[in-house]
CSV table of C-alpha atoms and ligand atoms in Angstrom, one decimal:
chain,number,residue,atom,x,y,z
A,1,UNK,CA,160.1,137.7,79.3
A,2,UNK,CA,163.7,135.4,80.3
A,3,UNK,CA,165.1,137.5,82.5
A,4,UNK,CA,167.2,137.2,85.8
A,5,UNK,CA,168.1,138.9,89.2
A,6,UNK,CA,171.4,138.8,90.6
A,7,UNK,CA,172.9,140.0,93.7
A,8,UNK,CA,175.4,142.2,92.6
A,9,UNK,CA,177.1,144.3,89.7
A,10,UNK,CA,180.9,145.2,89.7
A,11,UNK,CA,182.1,148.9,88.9
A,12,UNK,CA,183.3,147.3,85.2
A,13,UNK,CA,184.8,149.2,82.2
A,14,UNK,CA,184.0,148.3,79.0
A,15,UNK,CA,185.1,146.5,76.7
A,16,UNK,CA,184.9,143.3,78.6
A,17,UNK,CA,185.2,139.4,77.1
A,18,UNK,CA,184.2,136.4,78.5
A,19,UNK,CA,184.7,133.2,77.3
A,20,UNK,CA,183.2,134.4,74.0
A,21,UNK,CA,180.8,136.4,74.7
A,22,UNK,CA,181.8,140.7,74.3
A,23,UNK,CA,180.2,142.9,76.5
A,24,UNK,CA,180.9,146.0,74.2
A,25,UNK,CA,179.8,149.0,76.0
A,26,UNK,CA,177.7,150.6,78.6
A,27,UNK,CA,175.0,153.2,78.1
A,28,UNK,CA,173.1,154.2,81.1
A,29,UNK,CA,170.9,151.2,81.7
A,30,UNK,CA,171.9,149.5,78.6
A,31,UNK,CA,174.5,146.9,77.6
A,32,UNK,CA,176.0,146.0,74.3
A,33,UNK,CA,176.8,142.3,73.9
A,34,UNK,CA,178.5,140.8,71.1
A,35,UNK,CA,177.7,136.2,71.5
A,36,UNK,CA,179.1,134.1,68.1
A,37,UNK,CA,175.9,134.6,66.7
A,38,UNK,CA,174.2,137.7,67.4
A,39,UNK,CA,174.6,141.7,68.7
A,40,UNK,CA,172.1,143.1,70.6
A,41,UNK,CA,171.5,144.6,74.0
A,42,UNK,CA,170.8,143.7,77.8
A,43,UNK,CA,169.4,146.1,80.4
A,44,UNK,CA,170.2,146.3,83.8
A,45,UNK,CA,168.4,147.8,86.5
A,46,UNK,CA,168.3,148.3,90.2
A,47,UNK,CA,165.7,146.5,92.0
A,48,UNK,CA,165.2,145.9,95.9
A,49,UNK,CA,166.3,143.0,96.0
A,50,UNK,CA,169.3,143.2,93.3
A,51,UNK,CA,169.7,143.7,89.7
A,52,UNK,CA,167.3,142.5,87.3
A,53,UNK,CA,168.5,141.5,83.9
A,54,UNK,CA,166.7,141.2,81.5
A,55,UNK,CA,166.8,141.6,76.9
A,56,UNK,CA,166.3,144.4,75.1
A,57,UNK,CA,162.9,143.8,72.7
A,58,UNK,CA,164.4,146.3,69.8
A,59,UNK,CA,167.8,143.8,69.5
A,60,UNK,CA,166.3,140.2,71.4
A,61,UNK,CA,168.1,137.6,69.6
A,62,UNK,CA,166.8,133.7,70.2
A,63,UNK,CA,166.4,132.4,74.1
A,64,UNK,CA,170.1,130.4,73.4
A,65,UNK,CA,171.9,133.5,72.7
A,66,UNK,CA,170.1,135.6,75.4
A,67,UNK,CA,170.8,132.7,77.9
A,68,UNK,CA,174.5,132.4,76.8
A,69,UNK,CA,175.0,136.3,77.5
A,70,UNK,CA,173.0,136.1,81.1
A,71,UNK,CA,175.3,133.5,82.0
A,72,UNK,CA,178.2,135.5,81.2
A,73,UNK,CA,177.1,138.9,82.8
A,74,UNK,CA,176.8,136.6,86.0
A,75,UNK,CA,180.8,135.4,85.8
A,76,UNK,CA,181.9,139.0,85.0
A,77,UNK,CA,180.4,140.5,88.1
A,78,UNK,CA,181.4,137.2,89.9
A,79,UNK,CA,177.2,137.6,90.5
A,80,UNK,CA,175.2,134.9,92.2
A,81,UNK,CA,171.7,134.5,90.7
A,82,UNK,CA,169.0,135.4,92.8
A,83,UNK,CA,166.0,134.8,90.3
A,84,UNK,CA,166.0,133.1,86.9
A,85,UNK,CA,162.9,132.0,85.1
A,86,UNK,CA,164.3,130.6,82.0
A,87,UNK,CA,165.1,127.5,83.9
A,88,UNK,CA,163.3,125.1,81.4
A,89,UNK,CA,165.7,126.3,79.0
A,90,UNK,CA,168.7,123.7,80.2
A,91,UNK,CA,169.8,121.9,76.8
A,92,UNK,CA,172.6,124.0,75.0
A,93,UNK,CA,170.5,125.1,71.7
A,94,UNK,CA,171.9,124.0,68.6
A,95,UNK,CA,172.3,126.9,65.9
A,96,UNK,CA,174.8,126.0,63.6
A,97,UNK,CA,172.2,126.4,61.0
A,98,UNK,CA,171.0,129.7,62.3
A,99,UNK,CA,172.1,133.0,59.9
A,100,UNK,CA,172.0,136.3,60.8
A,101,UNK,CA,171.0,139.2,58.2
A,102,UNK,CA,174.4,139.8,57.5
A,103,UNK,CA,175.5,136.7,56.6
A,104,UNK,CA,176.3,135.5,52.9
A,105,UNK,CA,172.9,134.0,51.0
A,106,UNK,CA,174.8,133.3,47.6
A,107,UNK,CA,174.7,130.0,48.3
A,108,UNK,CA,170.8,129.1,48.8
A,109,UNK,CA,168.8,127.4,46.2
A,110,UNK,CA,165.1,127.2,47.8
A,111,UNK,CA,163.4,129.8,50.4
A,112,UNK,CA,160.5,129.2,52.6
A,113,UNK,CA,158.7,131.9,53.8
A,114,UNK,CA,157.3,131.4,56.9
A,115,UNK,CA,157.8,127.4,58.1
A,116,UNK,CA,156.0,127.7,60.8
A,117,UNK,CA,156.2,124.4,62.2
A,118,UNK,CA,158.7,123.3,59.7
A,119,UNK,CA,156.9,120.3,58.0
A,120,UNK,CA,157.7,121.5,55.0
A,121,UNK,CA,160.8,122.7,55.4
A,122,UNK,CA,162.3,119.2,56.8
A,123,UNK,CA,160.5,117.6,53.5
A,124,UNK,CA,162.2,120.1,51.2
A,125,UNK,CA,165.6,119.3,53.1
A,126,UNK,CA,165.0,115.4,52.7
A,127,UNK,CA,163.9,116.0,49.2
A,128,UNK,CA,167.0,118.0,48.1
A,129,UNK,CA,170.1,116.8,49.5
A,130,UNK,CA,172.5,118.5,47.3
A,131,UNK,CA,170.5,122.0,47.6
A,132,UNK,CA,170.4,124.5,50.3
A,133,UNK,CA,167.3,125.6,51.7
A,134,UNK,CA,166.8,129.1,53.8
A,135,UNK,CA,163.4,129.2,56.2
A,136,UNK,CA,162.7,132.5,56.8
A,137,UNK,CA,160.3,133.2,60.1
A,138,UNK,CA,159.5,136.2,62.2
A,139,UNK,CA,158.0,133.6,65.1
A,140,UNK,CA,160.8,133.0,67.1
A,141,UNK,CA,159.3,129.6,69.3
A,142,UNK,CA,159.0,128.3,66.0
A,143,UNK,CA,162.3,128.5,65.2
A,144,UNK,CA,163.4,127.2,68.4
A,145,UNK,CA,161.5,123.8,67.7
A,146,UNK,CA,162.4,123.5,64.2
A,147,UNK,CA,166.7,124.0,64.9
A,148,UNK,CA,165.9,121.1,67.5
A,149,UNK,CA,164.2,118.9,65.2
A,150,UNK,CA,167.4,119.5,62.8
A,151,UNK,CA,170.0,118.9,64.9
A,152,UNK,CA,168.0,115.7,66.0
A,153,UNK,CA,167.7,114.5,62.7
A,154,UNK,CA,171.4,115.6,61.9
A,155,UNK,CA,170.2,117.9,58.7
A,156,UNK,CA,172.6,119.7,57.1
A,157,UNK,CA,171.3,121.4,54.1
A,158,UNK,CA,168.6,123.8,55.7
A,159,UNK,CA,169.7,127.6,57.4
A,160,UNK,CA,167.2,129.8,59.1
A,161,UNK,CA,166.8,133.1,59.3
A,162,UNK,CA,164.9,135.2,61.9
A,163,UNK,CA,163.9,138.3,59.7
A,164,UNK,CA,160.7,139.6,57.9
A,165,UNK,CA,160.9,137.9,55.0
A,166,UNK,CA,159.6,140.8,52.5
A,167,UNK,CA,163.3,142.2,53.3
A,168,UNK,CA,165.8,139.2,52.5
A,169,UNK,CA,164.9,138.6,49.6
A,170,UNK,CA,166.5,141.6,48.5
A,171,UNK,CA,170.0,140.1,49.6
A,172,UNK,CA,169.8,137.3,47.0
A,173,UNK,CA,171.7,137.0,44.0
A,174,UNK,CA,169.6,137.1,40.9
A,175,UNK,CA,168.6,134.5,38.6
A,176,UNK,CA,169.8,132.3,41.7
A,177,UNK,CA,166.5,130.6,43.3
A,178,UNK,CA,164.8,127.3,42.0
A,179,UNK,CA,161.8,127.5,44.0
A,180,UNK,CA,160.0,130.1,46.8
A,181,UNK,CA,157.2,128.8,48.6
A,182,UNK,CA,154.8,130.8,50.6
A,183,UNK,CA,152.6,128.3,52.2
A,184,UNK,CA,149.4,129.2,54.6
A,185,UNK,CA,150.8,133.0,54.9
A,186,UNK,CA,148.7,134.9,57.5
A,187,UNK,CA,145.8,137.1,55.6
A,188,UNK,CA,146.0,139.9,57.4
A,189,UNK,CA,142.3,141.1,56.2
A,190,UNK,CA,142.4,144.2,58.2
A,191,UNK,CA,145.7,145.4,57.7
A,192,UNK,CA,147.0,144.2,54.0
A,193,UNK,CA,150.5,146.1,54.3
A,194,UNK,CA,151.8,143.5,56.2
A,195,UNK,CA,151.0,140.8,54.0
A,196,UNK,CA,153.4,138.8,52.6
A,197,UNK,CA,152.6,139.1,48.8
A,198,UNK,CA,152.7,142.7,47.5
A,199,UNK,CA,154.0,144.1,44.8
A,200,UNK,CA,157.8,144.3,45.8
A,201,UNK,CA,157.8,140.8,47.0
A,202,UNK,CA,156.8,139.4,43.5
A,203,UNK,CA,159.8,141.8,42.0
A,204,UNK,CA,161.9,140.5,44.2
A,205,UNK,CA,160.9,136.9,43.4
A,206,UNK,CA,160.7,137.3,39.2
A,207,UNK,CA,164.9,138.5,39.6
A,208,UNK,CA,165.9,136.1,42.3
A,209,UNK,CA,164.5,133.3,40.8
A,210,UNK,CA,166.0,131.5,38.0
A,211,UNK,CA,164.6,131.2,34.6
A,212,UNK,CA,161.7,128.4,34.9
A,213,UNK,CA,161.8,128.9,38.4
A,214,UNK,CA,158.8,129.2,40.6
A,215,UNK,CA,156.7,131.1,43.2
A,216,UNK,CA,154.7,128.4,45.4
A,217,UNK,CA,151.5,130.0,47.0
A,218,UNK,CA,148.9,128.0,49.4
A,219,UNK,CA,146.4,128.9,51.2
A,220,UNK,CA,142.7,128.5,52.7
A,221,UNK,CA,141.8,132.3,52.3
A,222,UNK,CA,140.0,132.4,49.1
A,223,UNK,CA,140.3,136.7,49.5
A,224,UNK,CA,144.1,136.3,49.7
A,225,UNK,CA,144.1,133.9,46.8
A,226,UNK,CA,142.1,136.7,44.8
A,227,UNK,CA,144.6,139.6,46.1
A,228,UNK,CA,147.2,137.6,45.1
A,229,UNK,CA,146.4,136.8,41.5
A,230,UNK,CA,145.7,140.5,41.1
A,231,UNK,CA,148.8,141.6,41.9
A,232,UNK,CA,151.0,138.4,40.5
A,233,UNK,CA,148.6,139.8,37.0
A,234,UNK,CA,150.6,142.9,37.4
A,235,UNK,CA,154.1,141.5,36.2
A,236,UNK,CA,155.1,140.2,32.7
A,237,UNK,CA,157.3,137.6,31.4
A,238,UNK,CA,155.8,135.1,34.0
A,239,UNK,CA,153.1,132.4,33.5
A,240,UNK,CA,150.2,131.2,36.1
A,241,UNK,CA,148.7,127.6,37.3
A,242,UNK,CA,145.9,127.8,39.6
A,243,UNK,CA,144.4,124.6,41.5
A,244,UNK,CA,141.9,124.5,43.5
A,245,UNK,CA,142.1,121.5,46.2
A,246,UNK,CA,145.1,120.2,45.1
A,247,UNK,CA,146.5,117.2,46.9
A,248,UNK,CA,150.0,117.9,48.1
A,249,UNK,CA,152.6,116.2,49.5
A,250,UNK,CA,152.7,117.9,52.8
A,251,UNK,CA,149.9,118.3,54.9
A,252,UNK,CA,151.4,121.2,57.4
A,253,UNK,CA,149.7,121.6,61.1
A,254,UNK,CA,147.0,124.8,59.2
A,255,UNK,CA,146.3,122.4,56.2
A,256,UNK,CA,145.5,119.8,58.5
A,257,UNK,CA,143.3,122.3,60.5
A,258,UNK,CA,141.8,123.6,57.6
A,259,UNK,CA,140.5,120.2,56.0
A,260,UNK,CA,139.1,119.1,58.8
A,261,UNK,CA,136.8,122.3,58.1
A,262,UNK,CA,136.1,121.2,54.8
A,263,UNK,CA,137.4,124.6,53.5
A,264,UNK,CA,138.7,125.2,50.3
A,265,UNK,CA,142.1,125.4,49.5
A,266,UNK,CA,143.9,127.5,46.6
A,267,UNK,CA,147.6,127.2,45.0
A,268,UNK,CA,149.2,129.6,42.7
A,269,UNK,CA,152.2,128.8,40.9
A,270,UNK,CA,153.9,132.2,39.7
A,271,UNK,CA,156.7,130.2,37.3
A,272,UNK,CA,159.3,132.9,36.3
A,273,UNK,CA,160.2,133.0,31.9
A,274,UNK,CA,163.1,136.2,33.1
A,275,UNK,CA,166.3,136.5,32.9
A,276,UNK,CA,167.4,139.6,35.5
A,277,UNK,CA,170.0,141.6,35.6
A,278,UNK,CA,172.4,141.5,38.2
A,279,UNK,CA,171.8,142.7,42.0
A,280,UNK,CA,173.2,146.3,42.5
A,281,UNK,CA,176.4,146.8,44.8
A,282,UNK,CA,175.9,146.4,48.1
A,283,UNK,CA,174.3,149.7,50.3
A,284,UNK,CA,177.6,151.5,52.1
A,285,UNK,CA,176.0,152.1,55.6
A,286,UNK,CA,178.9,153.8,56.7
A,287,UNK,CA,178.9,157.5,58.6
A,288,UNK,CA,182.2,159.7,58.4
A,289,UNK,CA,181.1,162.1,61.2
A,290,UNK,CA,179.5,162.7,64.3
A,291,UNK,CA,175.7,163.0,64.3
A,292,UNK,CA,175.1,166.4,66.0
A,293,UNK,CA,171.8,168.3,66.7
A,294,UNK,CA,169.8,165.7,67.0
A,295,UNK,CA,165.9,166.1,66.5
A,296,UNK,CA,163.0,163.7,68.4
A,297,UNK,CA,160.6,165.0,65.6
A,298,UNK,CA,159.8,162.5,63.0
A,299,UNK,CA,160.9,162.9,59.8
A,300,UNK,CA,158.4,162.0,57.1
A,301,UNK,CA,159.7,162.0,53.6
A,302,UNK,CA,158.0,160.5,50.3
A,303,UNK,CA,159.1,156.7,50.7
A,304,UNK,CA,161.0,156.4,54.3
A,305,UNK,CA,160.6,158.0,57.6
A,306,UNK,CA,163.4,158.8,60.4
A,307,UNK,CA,162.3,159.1,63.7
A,308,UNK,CA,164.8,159.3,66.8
A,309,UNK,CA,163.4,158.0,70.2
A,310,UNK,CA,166.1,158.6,72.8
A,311,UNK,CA,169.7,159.0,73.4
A,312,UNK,CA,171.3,156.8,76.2
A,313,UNK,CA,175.0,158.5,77.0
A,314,UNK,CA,178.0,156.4,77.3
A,315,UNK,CA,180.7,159.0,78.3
A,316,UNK,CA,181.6,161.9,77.3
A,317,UNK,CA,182.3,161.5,73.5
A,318,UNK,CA,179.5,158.8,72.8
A,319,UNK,CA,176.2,157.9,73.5
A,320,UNK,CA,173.6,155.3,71.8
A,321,UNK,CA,171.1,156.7,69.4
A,322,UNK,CA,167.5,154.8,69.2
A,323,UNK,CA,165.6,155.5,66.0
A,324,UNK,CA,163.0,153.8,63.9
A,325,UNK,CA,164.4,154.4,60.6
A,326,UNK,CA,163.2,153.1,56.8
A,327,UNK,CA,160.2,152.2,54.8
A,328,UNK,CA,157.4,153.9,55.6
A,329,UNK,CA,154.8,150.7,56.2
A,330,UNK,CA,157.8,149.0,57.6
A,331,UNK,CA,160.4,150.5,59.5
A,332,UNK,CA,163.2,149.2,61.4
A,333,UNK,CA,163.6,149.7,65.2
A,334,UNK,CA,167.7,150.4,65.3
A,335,UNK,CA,171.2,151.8,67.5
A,336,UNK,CA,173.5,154.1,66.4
A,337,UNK,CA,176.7,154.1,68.3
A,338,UNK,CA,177.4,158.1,68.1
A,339,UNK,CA,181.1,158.8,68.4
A,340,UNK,CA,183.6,160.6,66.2
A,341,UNK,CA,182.5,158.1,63.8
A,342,UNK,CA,179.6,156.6,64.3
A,343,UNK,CA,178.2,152.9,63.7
A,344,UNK,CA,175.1,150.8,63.4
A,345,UNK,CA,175.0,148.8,66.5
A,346,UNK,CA,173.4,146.5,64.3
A,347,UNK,CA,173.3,147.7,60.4
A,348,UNK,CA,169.4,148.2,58.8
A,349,UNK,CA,168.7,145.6,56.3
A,350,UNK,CA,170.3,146.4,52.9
A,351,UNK,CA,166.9,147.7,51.0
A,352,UNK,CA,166.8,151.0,49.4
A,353,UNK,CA,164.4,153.0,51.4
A,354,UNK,CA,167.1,152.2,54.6
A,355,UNK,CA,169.8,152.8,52.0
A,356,UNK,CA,167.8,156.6,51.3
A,357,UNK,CA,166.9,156.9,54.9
A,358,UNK,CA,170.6,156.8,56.2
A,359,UNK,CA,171.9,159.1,53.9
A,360,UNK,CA,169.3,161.8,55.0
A,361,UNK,CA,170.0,160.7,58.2
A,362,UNK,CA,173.8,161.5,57.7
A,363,UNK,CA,172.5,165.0,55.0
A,364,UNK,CA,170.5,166.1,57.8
A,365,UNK,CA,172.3,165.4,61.7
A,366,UNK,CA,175.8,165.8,60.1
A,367,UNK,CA,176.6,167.6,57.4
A,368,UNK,CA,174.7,170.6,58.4
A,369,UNK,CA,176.2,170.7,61.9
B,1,LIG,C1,149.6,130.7,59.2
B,1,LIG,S1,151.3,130.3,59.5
B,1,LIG,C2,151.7,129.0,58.4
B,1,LIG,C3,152.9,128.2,58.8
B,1,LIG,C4,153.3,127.1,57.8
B,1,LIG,N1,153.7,127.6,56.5
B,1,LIG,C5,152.2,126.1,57.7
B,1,LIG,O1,151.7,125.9,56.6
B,1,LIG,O2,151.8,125.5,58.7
B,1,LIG,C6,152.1,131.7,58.9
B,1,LIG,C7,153.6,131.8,59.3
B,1,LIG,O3,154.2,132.8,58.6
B,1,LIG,C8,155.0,133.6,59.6
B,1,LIG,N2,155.2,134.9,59.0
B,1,LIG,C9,154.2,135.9,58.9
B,1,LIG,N3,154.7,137.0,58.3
B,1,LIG,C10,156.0,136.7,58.0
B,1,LIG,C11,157.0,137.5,57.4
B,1,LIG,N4,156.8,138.7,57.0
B,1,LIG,N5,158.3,136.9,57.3
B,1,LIG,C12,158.5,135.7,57.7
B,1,LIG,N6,157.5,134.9,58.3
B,1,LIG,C13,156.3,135.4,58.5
B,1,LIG,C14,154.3,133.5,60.9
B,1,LIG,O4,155.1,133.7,62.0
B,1,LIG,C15,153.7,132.1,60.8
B,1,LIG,O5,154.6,131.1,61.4
């Protein structure tokens, strides 16, 4: 884990702003940073030898952004390092193209789920100039390598987002997307509620993409390729083409793997005849009051759970609230900043079991206090 040891911290009150990164508060061991690009938390703590440094897992953003707010924790306690062991890391990342969940995807006209390498991606870029393209990938190294290879290339039209991408789909207009493309997704044999393709997924495909658009899935595992078609043969108004072996224009690092095998390799195309209706208004993740009597017993209801892990006080009238909070397969590890009125240190993703969650979260800790 990138983390560093310095020799010394000041007595600081927060807020505090450094060039422009926000150090936002202080709760116990932990540190609310706001960089250009992300929100998430540091954690300092007393060691021998000084004060180690280091991310919090819940929040991490990418290395850059983690780097950029070490940096400036060392000039705001006028700190010398001690220990560092992200040294490797010395070239400025480029992110321009990096999005956060929050951001606006009205705009994109092609997703990729899960790059990987980004092969692909860079093809669909080249392919498309006058389109945008969004790669969505939970592996952060591999987004590291693929903003590199776009600022070296000087591409414009891609963005990337770090995020499961069974959620963002969900914050896509409808009727919006020409293509989604799902290539060499990981099987996950032994535990299919994390795979990719499920039932929601294709819903959320079928209205985001427009009329005659189409759902791209390749891949070596012929048991995936059978889960799949069983569940795309669930939905309506959409038609199927299934090759088997299909040449294709890309040849990404697992295809490559894969044919040097000799093993099989199976493509669905899931091409959308629907015309959706418009995406609902937006969640409001707001709170009006103070969350009060709080429980550490989980909270189990029919399609979301609410669990809260620990409270880390700030002062006397707030204090940071960890919970796991959301679906039920998939949950989201979150901060609450619990004041008078409170805040999402960083706001669950705009699906509707979060959405039901946080408003027994707010039924449950504050009206009935
Ligand atoms: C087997 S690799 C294939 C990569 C690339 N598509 C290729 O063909 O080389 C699967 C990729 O999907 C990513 N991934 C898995 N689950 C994901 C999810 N829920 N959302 C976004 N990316 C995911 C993994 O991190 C990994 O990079």
């Amino acid at each position: 884990m990138p983390h560093i040891v310095i020799d010394k911290i000041k007595d600081l009150s927060f807020p505090q702003k450094i060039d422009d990164i926000e150090f936002l508060f202080k709760a116990q061991e932990l540190i609310g940073v706001k960089t250009p690009l992300s929100k998430f938390l540091i954690k300092v703590q007393k060691r021998e030898n000084g004060y180690l440094v280091k991310y919090d897992k819940i929040t991490r953003p990418i290395i850059s952004e983690i780097k950029k707010a070490y940096i400036g924790f060392v000039k705001l306690n006028d700190a010398n390092i001690i220990f560092e062991n992200i040294s490797g890391i010395k070239e400025k990342l480029p992110n321009k193209n990096l999005l956060s969940i929050d951001d606006d995807l009205s705009n994109i006209d092609i997703v990729e789920v899960g790059f990987g390498s980004g092969r692909h991606l860079i093809h669909l870029a080249k392919e498309n100039p006058t389109k945008i393209i969004l790669g969505i990938e939970i592996h952060k190294p591999s987004i590291e390598q693929v903003l590199k290879r776009l600022e070296h290339e000087n591409i414009q039209n891609v963005r990337i987002l770090n995020h499961d991408a069974r959620i963002i789909l969900s914050k896509i207009p409808s009727n919006r997307l020409d293509a989604i493309y799902v290539h060499f997704p990981v099987p996950w044999d032994k535990k299919p509620h994390r795979r990719v393709i499920n039932k929601d997924f294709i819903n959320e495909s079928i209205r985001t993409l427009k009329k005659d658009g189409f759902l791209h899935l390749r891949t070596d595992s012929e048991k995936y390729f059978n889960y799949s078609l069983n569940e795309f043969l669930n939905f309506d108004k959409i038609e199927l083409k299934i090759k088997k072996n299909m040449p294709y224009i890309v040849s990404s690092k697992y295809e490559d793997r894969w044919k040097k095998l000799n093993k099989n390799i199976y493509d669905i195309y899931m091409i959308n005849n629907e015309i959706s209706p418009k995406l609902k208004e937006e969640f409001d993740f707001s709170f009006e009051k103070k969350l009060k009597n709080l429980t550490f017993k989980p909270l189990i209801f029919d399609k979301f759970v609410i669990h809260i892990e620990k409270v880390f006080k700030i002062d006397e009238e707030k204090e940071l609230i960890r919970l796991t909070l959301g679906n039920f397969n998939r949950p989201e590890h979150i901060y609450i900043l619990n004041k008078e009125k409170p805040e999402y240190f960083k706001k669950p993703a705009p699906i509707k079991e979060n959405y039901l969650a946080h408003l027994e979260l707010k039924r449950i800790f504050s009206e009935f206090n």
